Amino acid sequence: MKKFSNKQKLITILVIAAIAVILQFAFHQQLLAQILVTIVGAIVAFSMFIGMIKTLRSGKYGVDLLAILAVVATLSVSEYWAAMVILVMLTGGDALEDYAAKKANTELKALLDNSPHTAHLICNNETKDIPVNDVKVNDLITVKPGELVPVDGFIKKGSGLFDESSLTGESRPVSKATGDEVMSGSVNGDHAITLQVTKLAKDSQYQQLVKLVKEAESTPAHFVRLADRYAVPFTIIAIIISLVAWALSGRPERFAEVLVIASPCPLILAAPVAMVSGMSRASRNGIVVKTGSVLEKLAAAKTGAFDKTGTITSGQLTVDKILAAEQIDPTQLLHYAASAEQQSSHILARSLLSYATADNISLSPVDQLEEITGKGIVATVDGHDVKVGKLKFVSPKNIDRMVASTAIYISVDGQYYGAITFTDHIRPEAKQTMQRLKELGVTNLLMLTGDQAVIADKVAQQVGITQVKADLLPQDKIEALKAIPTTEHPVFMVGDGVNDAPSLVTADVGIAMGAHGSTAASESAAVVILKDDLSRVAKAVTISQETLKIAKQAVLIGIAICTILMLIASTGIIPAFLGAMLQEVIDTVSILWALKARKMTN
C-alpha cells in the first residue's frame, strides 16, 4: 500500500474537519460530528502510539508522547474541536517541515535538476546523440555552446570559457584550451569543442557530486536527537503542570488545556529545518555536507588532521630536477614517467604532465594501469612494465638513492631509471586557515603525510601546525587517528587523494578537497570542498557552529513560549480550542527562526 505523504495527510484531515463542520453547523448533527472527529482522532493517536513504541524499541526516544496525550485528553473531555485543531496542527506541521526543507535545499537540488543525460558522439565523422551512460573512455564527443559537459575529458579540438560554478562555487568562467582537462557539469561558453573522454559517466566529477547530493538528501539528520533530549524534561514539566492544574481546580479540562499548549511540534520541526538550512548554506559556499549529524560533529570539533600534498600545499607543484640514473637518458625517464601518470588525478601527476607538455615530451598510451594505494602505480607503456612512486616500492635495492625533497621514483622492467623532484608551494590561505580554526576551538592541529619528515616539518612550521607524523602509509594514518585521545574528539581529517580515503572514513568527519581530488576521497568523505580553497574548511566549521546555535535557539524559543502559555492555561484563561490555535503560532515562530540558518551572511 502506498504511503501517504504529509501533504496528503493534511488534506485528508482538512476534508474530515470540513465534513464535521457541515454536520454540526449545517445539519445540526453535533453527535455525528463528535463521533467522526473522535474516530479520526483515535486512529491518528493509535498510529502515533505504534510509531512511538517502534522508536523506543530502536533504543531512541521520540517526542510523540505529549501529542498523543493532548489528543486523548481533549477527546476525553469532549473538546473534540480542540482535538481536530491538534490533528490539523500535527499534519500541517509535518507538511510545513517538508516545504521548509524543500525551500532550504534548493541549491543542493540544482545539481540533480541539471544532471547531463545525453552526449554528442563523434563516429565516422558524423555526430549522433547517445545516452551519457553509453559513452566510453577515449570516445570523442562534441560539446555545443551553452551545454553541460556530460563526462570528464580533455579538449581535443577548440577552446573557450567554461562556467564551473555548480562544481566549485566560483562564478568567474575558466579559460580552457586544447589539452586542458574539463570536468563534467561545467557549462560550455560560446564555441563548440571536441572532447576526448577520460572517465565513464558514473566516474565523472558531476555524477560523483550528484551521488553526494542524493546521499545528503536521503540520510536523515540525526541532530533531531538533540530535540529529543530537550523533549524529555519538557514532557515531564508539561505533565506536572497539567496534573497540578487538574488537582488544584478539580476540573479535568485543565489537564487537557495545558497539554494542548504542550504539543511538541517546535521540538519536532526546529532542529531538522535548521540542519537542512545549514546544509543549504554550506552548498552555496561550495561545500557539500552529506548529513545533518556532520554539522553537529564539526561544530564541536577539537582536532583537525591534514594531509600535506594537495591539501596544505596549493596543488601547483613544479618539477625541480630530473635525476636520471647512470646511462639513462633524462628524456626517456620523463617519457615513461609522464606516460604512466597521464590518467592520474594526483597533484604530482598533474605537475609532471604540465612539465612534460611544456617540454614537448611525447606520451605513449597506457595499456594497463594499477594503483597501489600509498605506494605508487604500475603501468604498461610501450610494452614495458613501468613503476612510478615511492623508492621502496619502485626499487628497494636502490634505497640509498632517496633524495631529501618531494620526489617520485621510476623503474622500467625492474631497472632503476631515476627520480623527479618537485618544488612544493604552500597554499597562501593555509596559515590563516589554521589560525581561524584555532579561534573556532579546533586547538589540536596535526599533519599526517606520507612525505618525508624533513619536508613535512618545514611545511608544518610555516603554516602553524605543531604536530607532524610523516612517512605514513594509509594504515599508519588510521592508527594515528585512532590514537588521538577521546578528550580531543570530534576529529576531522582533510585530504584529497586515494591514499587519504581510509583516513577520511576513520575520522569523525572526513573532509575531501574535491576540486581536483580523487573519486575515492570524495566518496569516503562526509564533507566535500568543491572549490580548491583550504579556507573552506574553516568556513565549514563556522557554518556548523552557527547552524547549531540557531537550531538550539529555535528549540529553546519554542519551549519557552510553550512553558509560559502552559502556566497561563493552567489557570483556565486559555480554552483548549484557543490553545490548539496558539500552538500553530509557536510552530511558525520556531520554524522561521530555524530558517535563519539558511539566510545568514555567507
Coordinates of C-alpha atoms in Angstrom, one line a residue:
M1 CA 0.0 0.0 0.0
K2 CA 1.4 3.4 -1.0
K3 CA 2.3 5.5 2.0
F4 CA 0.5 8.9 2.3
S5 CA 2.7 12.0 2.0
N6 CA 2.4 14.6 4.8
K7 CA 0.6 16.9 2.3
Q8 CA -1.9 14.2 1.6
K9 CA -2.4 13.5 5.3
L10 CA -3.1 17.2 5.9
I11 CA -5.6 17.4 3.0
T12 CA -7.4 14.3 4.4
I13 CA -7.6 15.8 7.9
L14 CA -8.9 19.1 6.5
V15 CA -11.6 17.3 4.4
I16 CA -12.7 15.4 7.5
A17 CA -12.8 18.7 9.5
A18 CA -14.9 20.3 6.8
I19 CA -17.3 17.4 6.9
A20 CA -17.6 17.7 10.7
V21 CA -18.2 21.4 10.5
I22 CA -21.0 20.8 7.9
L23 CA -22.6 18.1 10.1
Q24 CA -22.7 20.2 13.2
F25 CA -23.5 23.7 11.9
A26 CA -25.4 23.0 8.7
F27 CA -27.3 19.9 9.7
H28 CA -27.2 20.4 13.5
Q29 CA -25.8 16.9 13.9
Q30 CA -23.4 17.6 16.8
L31 CA -23.2 14.0 17.9
L32 CA -22.3 12.7 14.4
A33 CA -19.6 15.4 14.2
Q34 CA -18.2 14.5 17.6
I35 CA -18.2 10.8 16.7
L36 CA -16.4 11.5 13.4
V37 CA -13.7 13.6 15.0
T38 CA -13.3 11.1 17.9
I39 CA -12.9 8.2 15.5
V40 CA -10.3 10.0 13.4
G41 CA -8.5 11.3 16.4
A42 CA -8.4 7.8 18.0
I43 CA -6.9 6.4 14.7
V44 CA -4.2 9.1 14.5
A45 CA -3.4 8.8 18.2
F46 CA -3.1 5.0 17.9
S47 CA -0.8 5.2 14.8
M48 CA 1.4 7.7 16.7
F49 CA 1.5 5.4 19.7
I50 CA 2.6 2.5 17.4
G51 CA 5.3 4.8 16.0
M52 CA 6.5 5.8 19.5
I53 CA 6.8 2.1 20.5
K54 CA 8.9 1.4 17.4
T55 CA 11.1 4.4 18.3
L56 CA 11.6 3.2 21.9
R57 CA 12.4 -0.4 20.7
S58 CA 15.2 1.0 18.5
G59 CA 16.9 2.4 21.6
K60 CA 15.8 6.0 21.0
Y61 CA 13.1 8.2 22.5
G62 CA 10.8 10.4 20.5
V63 CA 8.7 13.5 21.1
D64 CA 5.3 11.9 20.3
L65 CA 4.1 11.3 23.9
L66 CA 2.8 14.8 24.5
A67 CA 1.0 14.9 21.2
I68 CA -0.8 11.6 22.0
L69 CA -1.7 12.8 25.5
A70 CA -3.1 16.0 24.1
V71 CA -5.3 14.3 21.5
V72 CA -6.6 11.7 24.1
A73 CA -7.1 14.3 26.8
T74 CA -9.2 16.7 24.6
L75 CA -11.3 13.8 23.3
S76 CA -11.9 12.5 26.8
V77 CA -13.3 15.8 28.0
S78 CA -15.4 16.3 24.8
E79 CA -13.2 19.1 23.5
Y80 CA -13.3 17.4 20.1
W81 CA -12.8 20.6 18.1
A82 CA -9.6 21.3 20.0
A83 CA -8.6 17.7 19.2
M84 CA -9.3 18.4 15.5
V85 CA -7.1 21.5 15.6
I86 CA -4.3 19.5 17.2
L87 CA -4.6 16.9 14.3
V88 CA -4.5 19.7 11.7
M89 CA -1.5 21.2 13.6
L90 CA 0.4 17.9 13.6
T91 CA -0.2 17.0 10.0
G92 CA 0.2 20.7 9.0
G93 CA 3.4 20.9 10.9
D94 CA 4.8 17.9 9.0
A95 CA 3.8 19.3 5.7
L96 CA 5.3 22.7 6.6
E97 CA 8.6 20.9 7.5
D98 CA 8.6 19.3 4.1
Y99 CA 8.1 22.7 2.4
A100 CA 10.8 24.4 4.5
A101 CA 13.2 21.6 3.9
K102 CA 12.5 21.8 0.1
K103 CA 13.0 25.5 0.2
A104 CA 16.2 25.3 2.2
N105 CA 17.6 22.6 -0.1
T106 CA 17.3 24.5 -3.3
E107 CA 21.0 24.7 -4.0
L108 CA 21.5 21.0 -3.5
K109 CA 18.7 20.0 -5.8
A110 CA 20.1 22.2 -8.5
L111 CA 22.8 19.6 -9.2
L112 CA 20.2 16.9 -9.6
D113 CA 18.0 19.0 -11.9
N114 CA 20.9 19.9 -14.2
S115 CA 22.4 16.4 -14.5
P116 CA 23.5 15.7 -18.1
H117 CA 21.6 12.9 -19.8
T118 CA 22.9 12.7 -23.4
A119 CA 26.2 13.2 -25.3
H120 CA 27.0 14.0 -28.9
L121 CA 29.3 11.1 -30.0
I122 CA 31.6 11.7 -33.0
C123 CA 31.7 8.4 -35.1
N124 CA 33.0 8.2 -38.7
N125 CA 32.9 12.0 -39.0
E126 CA 29.3 12.1 -38.0
T127 CA 27.7 13.1 -34.8
K128 CA 24.9 11.2 -33.1
D129 CA 23.2 11.6 -29.7
I130 CA 23.6 8.7 -27.2
P131 CA 22.8 8.2 -23.5
V132 CA 25.6 9.6 -21.4
N133 CA 26.0 6.3 -19.7
D134 CA 26.9 4.7 -23.1
V135 CA 29.9 6.9 -23.5
K136 CA 33.2 5.1 -23.3
V137 CA 36.7 6.2 -22.3
N138 CA 38.7 7.6 -25.3
D139 CA 35.4 8.4 -27.3
L140 CA 35.3 11.7 -29.0
I141 CA 32.3 13.9 -28.2
T142 CA 31.1 17.3 -29.2
V143 CA 30.0 19.8 -26.6
K144 CA 28.0 22.6 -28.1
P145 CA 27.8 26.2 -26.8
G146 CA 25.7 26.6 -23.7
E147 CA 25.6 22.9 -23.0
L148 CA 26.7 21.0 -19.9
V149 CA 29.8 18.9 -20.3
P150 CA 28.4 15.3 -19.8
V151 CA 31.6 13.5 -18.8
D152 CA 35.2 14.2 -17.8
G153 CA 37.7 14.6 -20.5
F154 CA 40.3 16.8 -22.2
I155 CA 39.9 19.2 -25.1
K156 CA 41.0 17.6 -28.3
K157 CA 39.9 20.5 -30.5
G158 CA 38.8 24.0 -29.8
S159 CA 38.9 26.3 -26.8
G160 CA 36.7 28.6 -24.8
L161 CA 35.3 29.7 -21.4
F162 CA 33.7 27.3 -19.0
D163 CA 31.3 28.0 -16.2
E164 CA 32.3 25.7 -13.3
S165 CA 30.1 27.5 -10.6
S166 CA 27.9 24.5 -10.0
L167 CA 31.0 22.4 -9.2
T168 CA 33.4 24.8 -7.5
G169 CA 31.2 27.7 -6.4
E170 CA 33.5 30.0 -8.4
S171 CA 31.3 32.3 -10.5
R172 CA 34.1 33.5 -12.9
P173 CA 34.4 31.5 -16.1
V174 CA 37.6 29.5 -16.6
S175 CA 39.5 29.6 -19.9
K176 CA 40.3 26.2 -21.4
A177 CA 42.4 25.3 -24.5
T178 CA 43.5 22.2 -26.4
G179 CA 44.9 19.6 -24.0
D180 CA 43.2 21.1 -20.9
E181 CA 41.0 18.9 -18.6
V182 CA 37.3 19.7 -18.5
M183 CA 35.0 18.5 -15.7
S184 CA 31.5 17.2 -16.3
G185 CA 28.9 19.6 -15.1
S186 CA 30.8 22.6 -16.5
V187 CA 28.8 24.8 -18.9
N188 CA 30.5 25.4 -22.2
G189 CA 30.7 29.0 -23.4
D190 CA 30.3 30.4 -27.0
H191 CA 32.3 27.8 -29.0
A192 CA 31.8 24.1 -29.7
I193 CA 34.6 21.9 -28.6
T194 CA 35.7 18.3 -29.3
L195 CA 36.3 16.4 -26.0
Q196 CA 38.2 13.1 -25.6
V197 CA 36.6 11.2 -22.8
T198 CA 38.8 10.2 -19.8
K199 CA 36.2 8.8 -17.4
L200 CA 32.9 7.0 -17.7
A201 CA 29.8 9.0 -16.7
K202 CA 29.5 7.1 -13.4
D203 CA 33.0 8.0 -12.5
S204 CA 33.0 11.7 -13.7
Q205 CA 33.1 14.7 -11.4
Y206 CA 29.5 15.8 -11.9
Q207 CA 27.9 12.3 -11.3
Q208 CA 30.0 11.9 -8.2
L209 CA 28.6 15.2 -6.9
V210 CA 25.1 14.1 -7.8
K211 CA 25.7 11.0 -5.8
L212 CA 26.8 13.0 -2.8
V213 CA 23.7 15.2 -3.1
K214 CA 21.5 12.1 -3.2
E215 CA 23.2 10.8 0.0
A216 CA 22.7 14.2 1.6
E217 CA 19.0 14.2 0.8
S218 CA 18.3 10.6 1.7
T219 CA 20.2 10.4 5.0
P220 CA 18.1 11.7 8.0
A221 CA 19.6 14.4 10.1
H222 CA 20.5 12.7 13.4
F223 CA 20.6 16.1 15.1
V224 CA 16.9 15.7 15.9
R225 CA 18.2 13.6 18.9
L226 CA 19.1 16.9 20.5
A227 CA 15.4 17.9 20.3
D228 CA 14.5 14.5 21.8
R229 CA 16.9 15.2 24.7
Y230 CA 15.1 18.6 25.3
A231 CA 11.8 16.8 25.0
V232 CA 12.3 14.5 28.0
P233 CA 12.5 17.3 30.6
F234 CA 9.9 19.3 28.7
T235 CA 7.4 16.3 28.7
I236 CA 7.9 15.9 32.5
I237 CA 7.4 19.6 33.2
A238 CA 4.2 19.7 31.0
I239 CA 2.7 16.6 32.7
I240 CA 3.5 18.0 36.2
I241 CA 1.9 21.4 35.3
S242 CA -1.2 19.7 33.8
L243 CA -1.6 17.4 36.8
V244 CA -1.2 20.2 39.3
A245 CA -3.7 22.4 37.4
W246 CA -6.2 19.4 37.4
A247 CA -5.6 18.8 41.1
L248 CA -6.0 22.4 42.2
S249 CA -9.1 23.1 40.1
G250 CA -10.7 19.7 40.3
R251 CA -11.5 20.0 36.7
P252 CA -10.1 17.5 34.1
E253 CA -10.4 20.2 31.4
R254 CA -7.4 21.9 32.9
F255 CA -5.3 18.8 32.2
A256 CA -6.4 18.9 28.5
E257 CA -5.9 22.7 28.2
V258 CA -2.3 22.5 29.4
L259 CA -1.4 19.5 27.3
V260 CA -2.8 21.2 24.1
I261 CA -0.3 24.0 24.6
A262 CA 2.5 21.5 25.3
S263 CA 2.2 19.7 22.0
P264 CA 5.9 19.3 20.9
C265 CA 5.8 20.5 17.3
P266 CA 8.6 23.1 17.9
L267 CA 10.9 20.3 19.0
I268 CA 9.9 18.1 16.0
L269 CA 10.4 20.8 13.4
A270 CA 13.0 23.3 14.6
A271 CA 16.1 21.2 14.6
P272 CA 15.8 19.4 11.3
V273 CA 14.7 22.5 9.5
A274 CA 17.8 24.3 10.9
M275 CA 20.0 21.4 9.8
V276 CA 18.8 21.4 6.2
S277 CA 19.1 25.2 6.1
G278 CA 22.7 24.9 7.3
M279 CA 23.5 22.3 4.7
S280 CA 22.0 24.6 2.0
R281 CA 24.1 27.5 3.2
A282 CA 27.2 25.2 3.0
S283 CA 26.3 24.2 -0.5
R284 CA 26.2 27.9 -1.6
N285 CA 29.7 28.2 -0.3
G286 CA 31.0 25.3 -2.4
I287 CA 30.7 22.8 0.5
V288 CA 28.7 19.6 0.1
V289 CA 27.7 18.2 3.6
K290 CA 26.3 14.7 3.4
T291 CA 24.2 14.6 6.7
G292 CA 23.0 16.9 9.3
S293 CA 24.9 15.0 12.0
V294 CA 28.1 16.1 10.3
L295 CA 27.3 19.7 11.1
E296 CA 26.9 18.7 14.8
K297 CA 30.2 17.0 14.9
L298 CA 32.0 19.8 13.0
A299 CA 30.6 22.4 15.4
A300 CA 32.1 20.6 18.4
A301 CA 35.4 19.6 16.6
K302 CA 38.5 19.8 18.8
T303 CA 41.1 18.2 16.5
G304 CA 41.9 18.8 12.8
A305 CA 44.2 16.5 10.9
F306 CA 45.6 17.4 7.5
D307 CA 47.3 15.6 4.6
K308 CA 50.2 17.7 3.2
T309 CA 50.4 17.2 -0.6
G310 CA 47.4 18.7 -2.4
T311 CA 45.8 19.8 0.9
I312 CA 48.1 22.2 2.7
T313 CA 50.1 22.7 -0.4
S314 CA 48.4 24.6 -3.2
G315 CA 48.3 22.0 -5.9
Q316 CA 50.8 23.9 -8.0
L317 CA 53.9 21.8 -7.6
T318 CA 56.5 22.3 -10.3
V319 CA 59.2 19.9 -11.4
D320 CA 62.5 20.9 -9.9
K321 CA 65.1 18.4 -11.1
I322 CA 65.3 15.3 -13.4
L323 CA 67.7 12.9 -11.6
A324 CA 68.4 10.2 -14.2
A325 CA 70.4 7.1 -13.2
E326 CA 73.7 6.4 -15.0
Q327 CA 73.4 5.7 -18.7
I328 CA 69.7 6.7 -18.6
D329 CA 68.5 9.4 -20.9
P330 CA 66.6 12.1 -18.9
T331 CA 64.1 12.5 -21.8
Q332 CA 63.4 8.7 -21.7
L333 CA 62.9 8.9 -17.9
L334 CA 60.5 11.8 -18.3
H335 CA 58.6 10.0 -21.2
Y336 CA 58.0 6.8 -19.2
A337 CA 57.0 8.7 -16.0
A338 CA 54.6 11.1 -17.7
S339 CA 53.1 8.4 -19.9
A340 CA 52.3 6.2 -16.9
E341 CA 50.9 9.1 -14.8
Q342 CA 48.7 10.7 -17.5
Q343 CA 45.5 9.1 -16.2
S344 CA 46.1 10.0 -12.5
S345 CA 44.5 13.0 -10.8
H346 CA 47.2 13.2 -8.1
I347 CA 48.8 16.6 -7.7
L348 CA 52.3 15.3 -8.6
A349 CA 50.9 13.6 -11.7
R350 CA 49.3 16.9 -12.9
S351 CA 52.5 18.8 -12.3
L352 CA 54.6 16.2 -14.1
L353 CA 52.3 16.2 -17.1
S354 CA 52.3 20.0 -17.3
Y355 CA 56.1 20.0 -17.3
A356 CA 56.3 17.2 -19.9
T357 CA 53.8 19.0 -22.2
A358 CA 55.8 22.3 -21.9
D359 CA 59.0 20.4 -22.7
N360 CA 57.4 18.8 -25.8
I361 CA 57.8 15.2 -24.5
S362 CA 55.7 12.7 -26.5
L363 CA 53.5 10.5 -24.4
S364 CA 52.5 6.9 -25.2
P365 CA 49.2 5.3 -24.3
V366 CA 48.9 3.1 -21.2
D367 CA 47.8 -0.4 -21.9
Q368 CA 47.3 -1.5 -18.3
L369 CA 47.3 0.5 -15.1
E370 CA 47.1 -0.4 -11.4
E371 CA 47.3 1.9 -8.5
I372 CA 48.8 0.6 -5.3
T373 CA 47.4 2.7 -2.5
G374 CA 50.1 4.6 -0.6
K375 CA 52.9 3.3 -2.8
G376 CA 52.5 4.2 -6.4
I377 CA 51.4 2.9 -9.8
V378 CA 52.3 0.0 -12.1
A379 CA 51.6 0.6 -15.8
T380 CA 52.4 -0.9 -19.2
V381 CA 53.9 1.7 -21.5
D382 CA 55.3 0.8 -25.0
G383 CA 55.3 -2.9 -23.9
H384 CA 57.4 -2.1 -20.8
D385 CA 56.5 -2.5 -17.1
V386 CA 56.8 0.9 -15.5
K387 CA 56.6 1.6 -11.8
V388 CA 56.2 5.2 -10.5
G389 CA 56.0 6.1 -6.8
K390 CA 58.0 5.7 -3.6
L391 CA 61.5 4.4 -3.8
K392 CA 60.8 1.4 -1.6
F393 CA 58.1 0.3 -3.9
V394 CA 59.8 1.1 -7.2
S395 CA 63.3 -0.2 -6.5
P396 CA 64.0 -1.4 -2.9
K397 CA 67.6 -2.2 -3.8
N398 CA 68.4 1.4 -4.5
I399 CA 67.1 2.8 -1.2
D400 CA 70.3 4.8 -0.8
R401 CA 69.3 7.0 -3.8
M402 CA 66.5 8.7 -1.8
V403 CA 66.5 12.5 -2.1
A404 CA 65.6 15.0 0.7
S405 CA 62.7 16.6 -1.2
T406 CA 59.3 15.8 -2.6
A407 CA 60.0 13.2 -5.4
I408 CA 58.7 10.3 -7.4
Y409 CA 61.0 7.4 -8.5
I410 CA 60.8 5.4 -11.7
S411 CA 61.8 1.9 -12.8
V412 CA 61.4 0.3 -16.1
D413 CA 61.3 -3.5 -16.4
G414 CA 62.8 -3.7 -12.9
Q415 CA 65.7 -1.3 -13.8
Y416 CA 66.0 1.8 -11.7
Y417 CA 65.7 4.8 -14.0
G418 CA 65.9 7.7 -11.6
A419 CA 63.9 10.3 -9.8
I420 CA 62.0 13.5 -10.5
T421 CA 61.9 16.1 -7.7
F422 CA 59.2 18.8 -7.2
T423 CA 59.1 22.2 -5.5
D424 CA 56.2 22.4 -3.1
H425 CA 54.1 25.6 -2.9
I426 CA 52.1 26.1 0.3
R427 CA 48.6 27.4 -0.2
P428 CA 48.5 31.1 0.5
E429 CA 45.4 30.7 2.7
A430 CA 46.9 27.8 4.7
K431 CA 48.4 29.7 7.6
Q432 CA 45.3 31.9 8.0
T433 CA 43.1 28.8 7.9
M434 CA 45.0 27.2 10.8
Q435 CA 44.7 30.4 12.8
R436 CA 41.0 30.7 12.2
L437 CA 40.4 27.1 13.2
K438 CA 42.2 27.7 16.5
E439 CA 39.9 30.7 17.1
L440 CA 36.9 28.4 16.4
G441 CA 38.1 26.0 19.1
V442 CA 40.0 23.5 17.0
T443 CA 43.1 23.8 19.0
N444 CA 44.7 20.5 18.3
L445 CA 46.1 20.6 14.7
L446 CA 48.3 17.9 13.2
M447 CA 49.7 16.8 9.8
L448 CA 49.5 13.2 8.7
T449 CA 51.6 12.7 5.5
G450 CA 53.3 10.0 3.5
D451 CA 56.1 12.5 2.7
Q452 CA 59.5 12.7 4.3
A453 CA 59.7 14.1 7.8
V454 CA 62.2 16.9 6.9
I455 CA 59.8 18.2 4.2
A456 CA 56.7 17.8 6.4
D457 CA 58.3 19.6 9.3
K458 CA 59.2 22.6 7.2
V459 CA 55.7 23.0 5.8
A460 CA 54.0 22.5 9.1
Q461 CA 56.2 25.1 10.7
Q462 CA 55.3 27.7 8.1
V463 CA 51.5 27.2 8.5
G464 CA 51.4 26.9 12.3
I465 CA 51.0 23.1 12.8
T466 CA 53.0 21.8 15.7
Q467 CA 52.3 18.1 15.5
V468 CA 53.7 16.2 12.5
K469 CA 53.6 12.5 11.6
A470 CA 55.5 11.7 8.4
D471 CA 56.4 8.7 6.2
L472 CA 53.0 7.3 6.8
L473 CA 51.1 4.6 4.8
P474 CA 47.3 4.7 4.8
Q475 CA 47.2 2.2 7.6
D476 CA 49.6 4.4 9.6
K477 CA 47.3 7.4 9.2
I478 CA 44.4 5.3 10.5
E479 CA 46.4 4.3 13.6
A480 CA 47.4 7.9 14.2
L481 CA 43.8 9.0 14.1
K482 CA 42.7 6.2 16.4
A483 CA 45.5 7.2 18.9
I484 CA 44.0 10.6 19.4
P485 CA 42.6 10.8 23.0
T486 CA 38.9 10.8 23.5
T487 CA 39.1 14.2 25.1
E488 CA 40.3 15.6 21.8
H489 CA 37.3 14.4 19.8
P490 CA 35.5 15.0 17.5
V491 CA 38.3 14.8 14.9
F492 CA 38.1 15.9 11.3
M493 CA 40.6 14.8 8.6
V494 CA 41.2 16.7 5.4
G495 CA 42.7 15.1 2.4
D496 CA 42.5 14.8 -1.4
G497 CA 44.0 11.6 -2.7
V498 CA 43.1 7.9 -3.0
N499 CA 45.6 7.2 -0.1
D500 CA 43.5 9.5 2.1
A501 CA 40.2 7.7 1.6
P502 CA 40.7 5.2 4.5
S503 CA 41.6 8.0 6.9
L504 CA 38.6 10.1 5.9
V505 CA 36.3 7.2 6.9
T506 CA 38.2 6.7 10.2
A507 CA 37.9 10.3 11.3
D508 CA 34.7 11.5 13.0
V509 CA 34.3 13.8 9.9
G510 CA 36.2 13.2 6.7
I511 CA 36.7 16.3 4.5
A512 CA 37.8 15.9 0.9
M513 CA 39.4 18.6 -1.2
G514 CA 37.2 17.6 -4.1
A515 CA 38.0 20.2 -6.8
H516 CA 40.9 18.0 -8.1
G517 CA 40.7 15.2 -5.6
S518 CA 40.1 11.6 -6.3
T519 CA 36.7 9.9 -6.5
A520 CA 37.7 7.6 -3.7
A521 CA 38.4 10.5 -1.4
S522 CA 35.1 12.3 -2.2
E523 CA 33.1 9.1 -1.7
S524 CA 34.7 8.4 1.6
A525 CA 34.3 11.9 3.0
A526 CA 31.4 13.3 4.9
V527 CA 32.2 16.8 3.6
V528 CA 33.4 17.7 0.1
I529 CA 35.1 21.0 -0.6
L530 CA 34.2 21.8 -4.3
K531 CA 36.4 24.9 -4.6
D532 CA 40.2 24.4 -4.4
D533 CA 40.4 26.6 -1.3
L534 CA 41.6 25.3 2.1
S535 CA 39.9 28.2 3.9
R536 CA 36.5 26.5 3.1
V537 CA 37.4 24.0 5.9
A538 CA 37.3 26.8 8.4
K539 CA 34.1 28.1 6.7
A540 CA 32.5 24.7 7.1
V541 CA 33.3 24.7 10.9
T542 CA 31.9 28.3 11.1
I543 CA 28.7 27.4 9.3
S544 CA 28.3 24.3 11.5
Q545 CA 28.7 26.2 14.7
E546 CA 26.3 29.0 13.6
T547 CA 23.8 26.4 12.5
L548 CA 23.9 24.5 15.8
K549 CA 23.5 27.8 17.6
I550 CA 20.4 28.7 15.7
A551 CA 18.9 25.2 16.0
K552 CA 19.3 25.3 19.8
Q553 CA 17.8 28.8 19.9
A554 CA 14.8 27.7 17.8
V555 CA 14.1 24.7 20.1
L556 CA 14.5 26.8 23.3
I557 CA 12.3 29.6 22.0
G558 CA 9.6 27.1 21.3
I559 CA 10.0 25.5 24.7
A560 CA 10.0 28.9 26.5
I561 CA 6.8 30.1 24.8
C562 CA 5.1 26.8 25.4
T563 CA 6.0 26.8 29.1
I564 CA 4.7 30.4 29.6
L565 CA 1.4 29.5 27.8
M566 CA 1.1 26.3 29.8
L567 CA 1.3 28.2 33.1
I568 CA -1.3 30.7 31.8
A569 CA -3.5 27.8 30.6
S570 CA -3.3 26.1 34.0
T571 CA -5.4 29.0 35.4
G572 CA -8.2 28.3 32.9
I573 CA -7.8 31.6 30.9
I574 CA -7.0 29.8 27.7
P575 CA -9.7 27.3 26.4
A576 CA -8.5 24.1 24.8
F577 CA -9.6 25.2 21.3
L578 CA -7.7 28.6 21.5
G579 CA -4.7 26.8 23.0
A580 CA -4.6 24.5 20.0
M581 CA -4.6 27.5 17.7
L582 CA -1.9 29.2 19.6
Q583 CA 0.3 26.1 19.1
E584 CA 0.4 26.9 15.4
V585 CA 1.8 30.4 16.2
I586 CA 4.6 28.7 18.3
D587 CA 5.3 26.3 15.4
T588 CA 5.6 29.2 12.9
V589 CA 8.0 31.2 15.2
S590 CA 10.2 28.1 15.7
I591 CA 10.4 27.3 12.0
L592 CA 11.1 30.9 10.9
W593 CA 13.9 31.1 13.5
A594 CA 15.4 27.8 12.3
L595 CA 15.4 29.1 8.7
K596 CA 17.8 31.8 9.7
A597 CA 20.5 29.2 9.4
R598 CA 20.0 29.4 5.6
K599 CA 19.8 33.2 5.3
M600 CA 22.8 34.1 7.4
T601 CA 25.6 36.1 5.8
N602 CA 28.0 33.8 4.0

